[in-house]
Tab-separated table of C-alpha atoms and ligand atoms in Angstrom:
chain	number	residue	atom	x	y	z
A	313	MET	CA	25.359	3.704	-15.362
A	314	SER	CA	22.833	5.284	-14.796
A	315	ALA	CA	22.488	9.151	-16.459
A	316	LYS	CA	23.833	12.454	-13.910
A	317	VAL	CA	20.484	14.123	-12.023
A	318	ALA	CA	20.357	18.088	-11.541
A	319	LEU	CA	18.227	19.001	-8.515
A	320	VAL	CA	16.356	22.163	-9.968
A	321	THR	CA	14.644	24.410	-7.227
A	322	GLY	CA	12.121	26.805	-9.100
A	323	GLY	CA	12.580	25.109	-12.468
A	324	ALA	CA	8.903	25.360	-13.894
A	325	LYS	CA	9.822	29.248	-15.356
A	326	ARG	CA	11.747	32.036	-16.423
A	327	VAL	CA	15.825	31.535	-15.392
A	328	GLY	CA	14.657	27.815	-13.957
A	329	ARG	CA	13.359	26.648	-16.274
A	330	ALA	CA	16.400	27.131	-18.717
A	331	ILE	CA	19.246	25.948	-16.780
A	332	VAL	CA	16.028	22.947	-16.605
A	333	GLU	CA	16.257	22.599	-20.445
A	334	LYS	CA	19.750	23.417	-21.111
A	335	LEU	CA	20.832	20.216	-18.579
A	336	ALA	CA	18.530	17.525	-19.727
A	337	ASP	CA	19.400	19.223	-23.678
A	338	ALA	CA	23.114	17.745	-21.995
A	339	GLY	CA	22.000	14.613	-20.572
A	340	PHE	CA	20.614	15.228	-17.003
A	341	ASP	CA	17.387	13.726	-15.607
A	342	ILE	CA	16.574	16.072	-13.696
A	343	ALA	CA	14.141	16.956	-10.956
A	344	PHE	CA	12.554	20.923	-9.972
A	345	THR	CA	10.363	22.435	-8.138
A	346	TYR	CA	7.952	25.084	-8.492
A	347	LEU	CA	4.736	26.170	-5.659
A	348	SER	CA	2.045	28.003	-8.030
A	349	SER	CA	3.717	26.934	-11.382
A	350	GLN	CA	1.688	24.085	-11.217
A	351	ALA	CA	0.377	23.762	-15.512
A	352	GLU	CA	4.120	25.086	-16.516
A	353	ALA	CA	5.361	21.899	-14.738
A	354	ALA	CA	3.243	19.828	-15.978
A	355	ALA	CA	3.963	20.501	-19.205
A	356	LEU	CA	7.707	20.801	-19.075
A	357	GLU	CA	7.520	17.267	-17.052
A	358	HIS	CA	5.887	16.024	-19.802
A	359	ALA	CA	7.933	17.353	-22.163
A	360	LEU	CA	11.318	16.144	-21.083
A	361	HIS	CA	9.729	12.562	-20.610
A	362	LYS	CA	9.033	12.663	-24.626
A	363	ARG	CA	12.727	13.482	-25.342
A	364	GLY	CA	14.326	10.108	-22.382
A	365	ARG	CA	14.689	11.861	-19.718
A	366	ARG	CA	13.554	10.631	-16.474
A	367	ALA	CA	12.329	14.097	-15.199
A	368	MET	CA	9.940	14.712	-11.753
A	369	ALA	CA	8.353	17.481	-10.705
A	370	ILE	CA	8.182	18.217	-7.352
A	371	ARG	CA	5.306	20.737	-5.610
A	372	ALA	CA	7.070	22.881	-2.683
A	373	ASP	CA	7.065	26.262	-0.361
A	374	LEU	CA	10.953	26.409	0.146
A	375	THR	CA	8.982	29.443	2.633
A	376	GLN	CA	8.474	26.191	4.596
A	377	PRO	CA	11.199	25.101	6.092
A	378	GLU	CA	10.569	22.672	8.349
A	379	SER	CA	9.050	20.456	5.614
A	380	ALA	CA	9.697	21.216	1.987
A	381	PRO	CA	13.558	20.203	2.118
A	382	THR	CA	12.132	16.748	3.307
A	383	ILE	CA	10.088	16.919	0.169
A	384	ILE	CA	12.383	16.859	-2.358
A	385	PHE	CA	14.696	15.109	-0.591
A	386	ASP	CA	11.549	11.807	-0.371
A	387	SER	CA	10.079	13.067	-3.283
A	388	CYS	CA	13.697	12.811	-5.093
A	389	ARG	CA	15.152	9.086	-3.214
A	390	GLN	CA	11.776	7.907	-5.114
A	391	GLN	CA	12.897	7.900	-8.719
A	392	PHE	CA	16.764	9.122	-7.911
A	393	ASP	CA	19.301	6.897	-6.344
A	394	ARG	CA	22.397	9.718	-6.809
A	395	ILE	CA	22.169	13.483	-7.311
A	396	ASP	CA	25.371	15.146	-9.121
A	397	LEU	CA	23.926	18.482	-9.072
A	398	LEU	CA	21.593	20.984	-6.413
A	399	VAL	CA	20.731	23.916	-7.935
A	400	ASN	CA	18.947	27.039	-5.429
A	401	SER	CA	17.612	29.313	-7.710
A	402	ALA	CA	13.670	29.652	-6.050
A	403	SER	CA	12.830	32.925	-5.398
A	404	LEU	CA	10.750	35.382	-3.936
A	405	TYR	CA	11.934	38.738	-5.171
A	406	LEU	CA	10.025	41.023	-2.298
A	407	PRO	CA	9.437	44.898	-2.529
A	408	GLY	CA	10.037	46.641	0.534
A	409	LYS	CA	11.952	49.366	1.999
A	410	LEU	CA	12.752	49.883	5.519
A	411	ARG	CA	9.310	51.221	6.777
A	412	ALA	CA	7.163	48.871	5.157
A	413	THR	CA	9.137	45.063	6.174
A	414	THR	CA	7.431	42.993	8.242
A	415	MET	CA	7.744	39.776	10.438
A	416	GLU	CA	7.155	38.134	7.759
A	417	MET	CA	8.703	39.092	5.393
A	418	MET	CA	11.548	38.548	6.993
A	419	ARG	CA	10.259	35.103	7.896
A	420	LYS	CA	10.191	34.686	3.908
A	421	VAL	CA	13.326	35.411	2.416
A	422	ALA	CA	15.014	33.552	5.203
A	423	ALA	CA	13.305	30.921	4.433
A	424	ILE	CA	13.280	30.877	0.522
A	425	HIS	CA	16.987	32.456	-0.022
A	426	VAL	CA	18.935	30.464	3.285
A	427	GLN	CA	17.275	27.886	5.341
A	428	SER	CA	15.913	25.549	2.250
A	429	PRO	CA	18.758	25.994	0.886
A	430	LEU	CA	20.960	25.219	3.512
A	431	LEU	CA	18.501	22.093	4.047
A	432	LEU	CA	18.518	21.400	0.663
A	433	VAL	CA	22.379	20.483	0.796
A	434	GLN	CA	21.673	19.379	4.230
A	435	LYS	CA	20.049	16.831	3.453
A	436	PHE	CA	21.884	15.800	-0.260
A	437	GLU	CA	24.671	16.056	1.538
A	438	ALA	CA	26.141	12.424	1.400
A	439	MET	CA	24.165	12.174	-1.797
A	440	LEU	CA	26.330	15.404	-3.786
A	441	ARG	CA	30.067	14.164	-1.791
A	442	GLN	CA	29.099	10.003	-3.211
A	443	SER	CA	28.971	11.740	-6.895
A	444	ARG	CA	31.440	14.748	-6.688
A	445	GLY	CA	28.640	16.464	-7.516
A	446	HIS	CA	28.288	19.971	-7.631
A	447	VAL	CA	26.304	23.278	-5.914
A	448	VAL	CA	24.795	26.080	-7.959
A	449	ASN	CA	23.074	29.598	-5.939
A	450	MET	CA	21.345	31.801	-7.666
A	451	ILE	CA	22.746	35.410	-5.991
A	452	ASP	CA	22.132	38.439	-7.522
A	453	LEU	CA	24.264	41.624	-8.287
A	454	LEU	CA	22.020	43.778	-5.492
A	455	ALA	CA	23.995	41.655	-2.875
A	456	GLU	CA	26.610	43.509	-3.565
A	457	ARG	CA	25.469	46.601	-4.641
A	458	PRO	CA	22.263	46.631	-2.471
A	459	TRP	CA	18.412	48.595	-3.576
A	460	PRO	CA	16.941	50.769	-0.092
A	461	ASP	CA	13.837	49.566	-2.468
A	462	TYR	CA	14.708	45.737	-1.810
A	463	LEU	CA	16.539	45.845	1.672
A	464	ILE	CA	15.433	41.999	2.780
A	465	TYR	CA	15.428	40.279	-0.468
A	466	CYS	CA	19.376	41.883	-1.515
A	467	ALA	CA	20.407	41.043	2.110
A	468	SER	CA	19.155	38.311	2.375
A	469	LYS	CA	20.878	37.243	-0.451
A	470	ALA	CA	24.157	38.733	0.408
A	471	ALA	CA	23.591	35.608	3.325
A	472	LEU	CA	23.270	33.071	0.539
A	473	GLY	CA	26.252	34.519	-1.208
A	474	ASN	CA	28.162	34.169	2.826
A	475	LEU	CA	26.893	30.789	2.946
A	476	THR	CA	27.980	29.676	-0.882
A	477	LEU	CA	31.693	30.854	0.690
A	478	GLY	CA	31.368	29.028	3.979
A	479	LEU	CA	28.917	25.421	2.677
A	480	ALA	CA	32.247	25.743	-0.142
A	481	ARG	CA	34.632	25.024	2.937
A	482	GLU	CA	32.904	22.989	4.552
A	483	LEU	CA	32.468	20.249	1.452
A	484	ALA	CA	34.990	21.142	-0.201
A	485	PRO	CA	37.622	18.155	-2.028
A	486	GLU	CA	34.192	16.548	-3.350
A	487	VAL	CA	31.880	18.675	-4.188
A	488	THR	CA	32.279	22.557	-5.577
A	489	VAL	CA	29.910	24.828	-4.714
A	490	ASN	CA	29.830	28.476	-6.536
A	491	GLY	CA	27.111	31.036	-7.267
A	492	ILE	CA	25.689	33.019	-10.284
A	493	ALA	CA	25.015	36.972	-9.404
A	494	PRO	CA	23.341	37.980	-12.376
A	495	GLY	CA	22.332	41.433	-13.011
A	496	VAL	CA	19.175	41.747	-15.136
A	497	VAL	CA	18.735	37.607	-17.391
A	498	GLU	CA	14.584	37.818	-17.043
A	499	TRP	CA	13.166	41.519	-16.834
A	500	PRO	CA	10.454	41.232	-14.138
A	501	PRO	CA	6.701	40.508	-15.487
A	502	GLY	CA	5.757	44.730	-16.368
A	503	TYR	CA	8.934	46.219	-16.066
A	504	PRO	CA	8.723	50.012	-17.432
A	505	GLU	CA	10.899	49.786	-21.005
A	506	SER	CA	12.024	53.597	-19.976
A	507	GLU	CA	13.496	52.249	-16.264
A	508	GLN	CA	15.131	49.100	-19.229
A	509	GLU	CA	16.895	51.313	-21.024
A	510	LYS	CA	17.948	53.331	-18.481
A	511	TYR	CA	19.397	50.293	-16.742
A	512	LEU	CA	21.247	48.967	-20.041
A	513	LYS	CA	22.700	52.365	-20.739
A	514	ARG	CA	25.375	51.486	-18.039
A	515	VAL	CA	25.343	48.209	-19.045
A	516	PRO	CA	29.290	47.884	-21.012
A	517	LEU	CA	27.703	45.116	-23.483
A	518	GLY	CA	24.730	47.077	-23.734
A	519	ARG	CA	21.809	43.913	-23.467
A	520	ALA	CA	20.209	42.580	-21.192
A	521	GLY	CA	21.597	39.172	-20.442
A	522	THR	CA	19.056	35.616	-20.462
A	523	PRO	CA	18.348	33.254	-18.813
A	524	GLU	CA	20.356	30.979	-21.364
A	525	ASP	CA	23.752	33.296	-20.728
A	526	VAL	CA	22.868	31.655	-17.003
A	527	ALA	CA	21.827	27.895	-18.091
A	528	ASN	CA	24.842	27.855	-20.092
A	529	LEU	CA	26.954	29.485	-17.111
A	530	VAL	CA	25.673	26.357	-14.824
A	531	HIS	CA	25.733	23.467	-17.394
A	532	PHE	CA	29.857	24.649	-17.347
A	533	LEU	CA	30.153	24.666	-13.251
A	534	ALA	CA	28.580	21.360	-13.266
A	535	THR	CA	30.534	19.601	-16.197
A	536	GLU	CA	34.170	21.723	-17.312
A	537	GLY	CA	34.242	23.911	-13.927
A	538	SER	CA	36.005	20.975	-11.699
A	539	TYR	CA	38.280	22.990	-9.637
A	540	ILE	CA	36.005	26.223	-9.340
A	541	THR	CA	34.268	26.171	-5.887
A	542	GLY	CA	33.755	29.211	-3.394
A	543	GLN	CA	33.229	31.554	-6.537
A	544	ILE	CA	30.378	34.399	-6.622
A	545	ILE	CA	30.111	34.578	-10.944
A	546	ARG	CA	29.146	37.761	-11.559
A	547	LEU	CA	26.562	37.655	-14.654
A	548	ASP	CA	25.704	40.418	-16.096
A	549	GLY	CA	27.083	42.357	-19.491
A	550	GLY	CA	29.620	44.654	-16.806
A	551	ARG	CA	27.418	46.461	-15.276
A	552	SER	CA	29.185	46.089	-12.270
A	553	ILE	CA	32.276	48.154	-14.259
A	554	THR	CA	30.663	50.278	-14.667
B	303	NAP	N1	14.813	37.453	-13.192
B	303	NAP	C1	16.853	38.339	-13.296
B	303	NAP	O1	17.278	38.735	-13.880
B	303	NAP	C2	17.104	37.756	-11.833
B	303	NAP	C3	18.505	38.731	-11.871
B	303	NAP	C4	19.210	38.767	-10.419
B	303	NAP	C5	19.025	37.032	-10.153
B	303	NAP	N2	17.964	36.536	-10.415
B	303	NAP	C6	18.042	35.768	-9.705
B	303	NAP	O2	17.904	33.919	-10.543
B	303	NAP	C7	16.897	33.116	-10.342
B	303	NAP	C8	16.022	32.992	-11.194
B	303	NAP	O3	16.083	34.762	-11.288
B	303	NAP	P1	14.100	34.154	-12.126
B	303	NAP	O4	13.539	35.892	-12.243
B	303	NAP	O5	13.953	33.547	-12.586
B	303	NAP	O6	13.245	33.789	-10.211
B	303	NAP	P2	11.887	34.537	-10.329
B	303	NAP	O7	11.170	33.827	-11.524
B	303	NAP	O8	11.658	35.061	-9.296
B	303	NAP	O9	11.595	32.592	-9.693
B	303	NAP	C9	11.344	31.784	-9.423
B	303	NAP	C10	10.492	30.849	-9.523
B	303	NAP	O10	10.582	30.696	-8.086
B	303	NAP	C11	9.419	29.560	-6.807
B	303	NAP	N3	8.724	29.955	-5.881
B	303	NAP	C12	8.437	31.074	-5.584
B	303	NAP	N4	8.034	32.016	-4.319
B	303	NAP	C13	8.184	30.242	-4.084
B	303	NAP	C14	8.416	29.129	-2.112
B	303	NAP	N5	7.289	30.211	-1.480
B	303	NAP	N6	8.691	27.823	-2.754
B	303	NAP	C15	8.925	27.614	-3.739
B	303	NAP	N7	9.278	28.007	-4.319
B	303	NAP	C16	8.863	29.781	-5.023
B	303	NAP	C17	8.549	30.296	-8.264
B	303	NAP	O11	8.101	29.285	-8.238
B	303	NAP	P3	6.591	29.232	-9.145
B	303	NAP	O12	6.412	30.434	-10.537
B	303	NAP	O13	5.774	27.342	-8.985
B	303	NAP	O14	5.363	29.437	-7.671
B	303	NAP	C18	8.797	31.122	-9.558
B	303	NAP	O15	9.111	30.628	-10.869
B	303	NAP	C19	15.934	34.016	-8.680
B	303	NAP	O16	17.512	32.757	-7.487
B	303	NAP	C20	16.596	35.141	-8.975
B	303	NAP	O17	16.608	35.947	-7.345
B	303	NAP	C21	17.288	36.547	-11.877
């Protein structure tokens, strides 16, 4: 039987990359998407091949839901005849208070956080049911504690959380669908140290999370979590209880 296959969106860098690496170490073959990180994607694909994994980097703009899910599906089908895990991790961390928010910004975050994840699940539904697979959606603690500086980012992540629950019901009993809501697991580039310290004072475990913390949880949900579905798991060092 061929190895299990995971598809990870936004897999070339940061958290998505850690998920890819963990799953590859665990024996999954990998398809992952990227948009602007072409060099990182090519290097990662090469490294996965060297480790003996089948791997495919797919360029797709997930703010274009009319085309991106089809490009991803068609590319995957060229190399893989099964999909066991879909991780929707690609994201647009788009700042914008009420007055600064435009139609175009709303369109983009809705497309990448809601429409494309839904359409990817639609495309891969039969394969996921066939493999008794798993979907993991990357949400955000900010979905339940919205930050006005990132108004529509937060709202679109909340919508993804709701979609996670709806899909969990729709795809049961063959497929589990869960979400991960991180606090901070990798700081945005250039995030001021004083702000980091302020945030960490409110984290009972006293540190930021790591991309590997996320990757370990994704791996658990895809291998051991067969009785877990429709859950949004906070991965926040306890930030949500302070
Ligand atoms: N980092 C954290 O502490 C944290 C906290 C809470 C939630 N999360 C969630 O966890 C997930 C991973 O976090 P992260 O910090 O690694 O995310 P990120 O760096 O903000 O974004 C991940 C990837 O999304 C891709 N992307 C951006 N625009 C795209 C588009 N139009 N089409 C396709 N792909 C696009 C980028 O790919 P390219 O580089 O190839 O352009 C990027 O590498 C995200 O869903 C995020 O919202 C993260």
